[in-house]
Amino acid sequence: MIGCDCEVCTSPDKKDDRLRSSILVESAATTIIVDTGPDFRYQMLRYQVKKLDAVLFTHPHKDHIAGLDDIKAFNYFSKKPMNIYANSLTEEALRRDFYYAFTDTRYPGIPELNLNTITLEPFIIGDIPVIPILVWHLKMPVLGFRFGKFTYITDANRIDDAEKEKIRGSEVLVLNALRKQKHISHFTLGEAIELVEELKVPAAYFTHISHQLGRHAAIEAELPKGIHLAYDGQTIKLK
Ligand SMILES: [Zn+2]
Ligand SMILES: [Zn+2]
């Protein structure tokens, strides 16, 4: 956090050096990014991402969409518009915040976007099947996504029973866990652990972590078996 000198913000451990939440999902043929937050450009540079086929959006909060303009680097190399997928709520924010990419009077160097409006219907991007999962971020509907045996859920503090069924059977669940203290729109560490145990997912990784949670090494040591704190640059391979 800007201006903060707490033990996490000053930690020498690279696992405490967290950029905004996002994941890259890769198969043999297809590469997808979920959310383009304000750190998107730096994340692409840091992890040397050279190929991207699509972007999925979870919800319209700025920390998940603000970096979209930098998609233009991928347009430049692929010479194609980027396929982006968003529900109607997020689409409205994208069209407002990045209006210049959606007008008829276009100037050179703006992002080229091919916007696909999604609902809770499953769809396929390249060779990756995607199942949207509705979760609640206080009163805002947010999309989680299941890709085969891998499920990603950020920015939620409540999930309806029917949507929980879509998560069951996952081998890996990435879930938000903001901090230990109660929060109005994010699961706490305790609530996230409870949900993993309820859904019996064998491996879980927590993300969207606040500096208020504490240092990675200390919290990691407290977690039950199979549950971990995710860290920037972490790679998870699925069979
Ligand atoms: Zn949010
Ligand atoms: Zn967020």
mmCIF file with all atom_site columns, N, CA and C and ligand atoms in Angstrom, residues 59 61 63-64 137 140 155 186 208, ligand 1:
data_model
loop_
_atom_site.group_PDB
_atom_site.id
_atom_site.type_symbol
_atom_site.label_atom_id
_atom_site.label_alt_id
_atom_site.label_comp_id
_atom_site.label_asym_id
_atom_site.label_entity_id
_atom_site.label_seq_id
_atom_site.pdbx_PDB_ins_code
_atom_site.Cartn_x
_atom_site.Cartn_y
_atom_site.Cartn_z
_atom_site.occupancy
_atom_site.B_iso_or_equiv
_atom_site.pdbx_formal_charge
_atom_site.auth_seq_id
_atom_site.auth_comp_id
_atom_site.auth_asym_id
_atom_site.auth_atom_id
_atom_site.pdbx_PDB_model_num
ATOM   1  N  N  . HIS A 1 59  ? -15.640 -8.408  -12.638 1.00 0.00 ? 59  HIS A N  1
ATOM   2  C  CA . HIS A 1 59  ? -16.547 -7.331  -12.201 1.00 0.00 ? 59  HIS A CA 1
ATOM   3  C  C  . HIS A 1 59  ? -15.917 -5.981  -12.507 1.00 0.00 ? 59  HIS A C  1
ATOM   4  N  N  . HIS A 1 61  ? -15.042 -3.257  -10.811 1.00 0.00 ? 61  HIS A N  1
ATOM   5  C  CA . HIS A 1 61  ? -14.224 -2.420  -9.921  1.00 0.00 ? 61  HIS A CA 1
ATOM   6  C  C  . HIS A 1 61  ? -12.881 -2.095  -10.593 1.00 0.00 ? 61  HIS A C  1
ATOM   7  N  N  . ASP A 1 63  ? -9.856  -1.861  -9.669  1.00 0.00 ? 63  ASP A N  1
ATOM   8  C  CA . ASP A 1 63  ? -8.659  -2.689  -9.470  1.00 0.00 ? 63  ASP A CA 1
ATOM   9  C  C  . ASP A 1 63  ? -8.689  -3.967  -10.314 1.00 0.00 ? 63  ASP A C  1
ATOM   10 N  N  . HIS A 1 64  ? -9.748  -4.140  -11.107 1.00 0.00 ? 64  HIS A N  1
ATOM   11 C  CA . HIS A 1 64  ? -9.848  -5.316  -11.987 1.00 0.00 ? 64  HIS A CA 1
ATOM   12 C  C  . HIS A 1 64  ? -9.948  -4.957  -13.473 1.00 0.00 ? 64  HIS A C  1
ATOM   13 N  N  . HIS A 1 137 ? -20.403 -9.852  -4.016  1.00 0.00 ? 137 HIS A N  1
ATOM   14 C  CA . HIS A 1 137 ? -19.384 -8.929  -3.490  1.00 0.00 ? 137 HIS A CA 1
ATOM   15 C  C  . HIS A 1 137 ? -20.217 -7.834  -2.814  1.00 0.00 ? 137 HIS A C  1
ATOM   16 N  N  . MET A 1 140 ? -22.957 -6.594  -5.145  1.00 0.00 ? 140 MET A N  1
ATOM   17 C  CA . MET A 1 140 ? -22.583 -6.645  -6.569  1.00 0.00 ? 140 MET A CA 1
ATOM   18 C  C  . MET A 1 140 ? -22.412 -8.090  -7.041  1.00 0.00 ? 140 MET A C  1
ATOM   19 N  N  . ASP A 1 155 ? -12.975 -11.442 -5.140  1.00 0.00 ? 155 ASP A N  1
ATOM   20 C  CA . ASP A 1 155 ? -13.956 -10.431 -4.768  1.00 0.00 ? 155 ASP A CA 1
ATOM   21 C  C  . ASP A 1 155 ? -15.348 -10.990 -4.481  1.00 0.00 ? 155 ASP A C  1
ATOM   22 N  N  . HIS A 1 186 ? -15.592 -8.874  1.199   1.00 0.00 ? 186 HIS A N  1
ATOM   23 C  CA . HIS A 1 186 ? -14.611 -9.935  0.911   1.00 0.00 ? 186 HIS A CA 1
ATOM   24 C  C  . HIS A 1 186 ? -14.656 -10.995 2.010   1.00 0.00 ? 186 HIS A C  1
ATOM   25 N  N  . HIS A 1 208 ? -6.137  -12.014 -3.513  1.00 0.00 ? 208 HIS A N  1
ATOM   26 C  CA . HIS A 1 208 ? -6.716  -10.716 -3.155  1.00 0.00 ? 208 HIS A CA 1
ATOM   27 C  C  . HIS A 1 208 ? -6.472  -10.433 -1.664  1.00 0.00 ? 208 HIS A C  1
HETATM 28 ZN ZN . ZN  B 2 .   ? -14.107 -5.598  -6.163  1.00 0.00 ? 1   ZN  B ZN 1
#
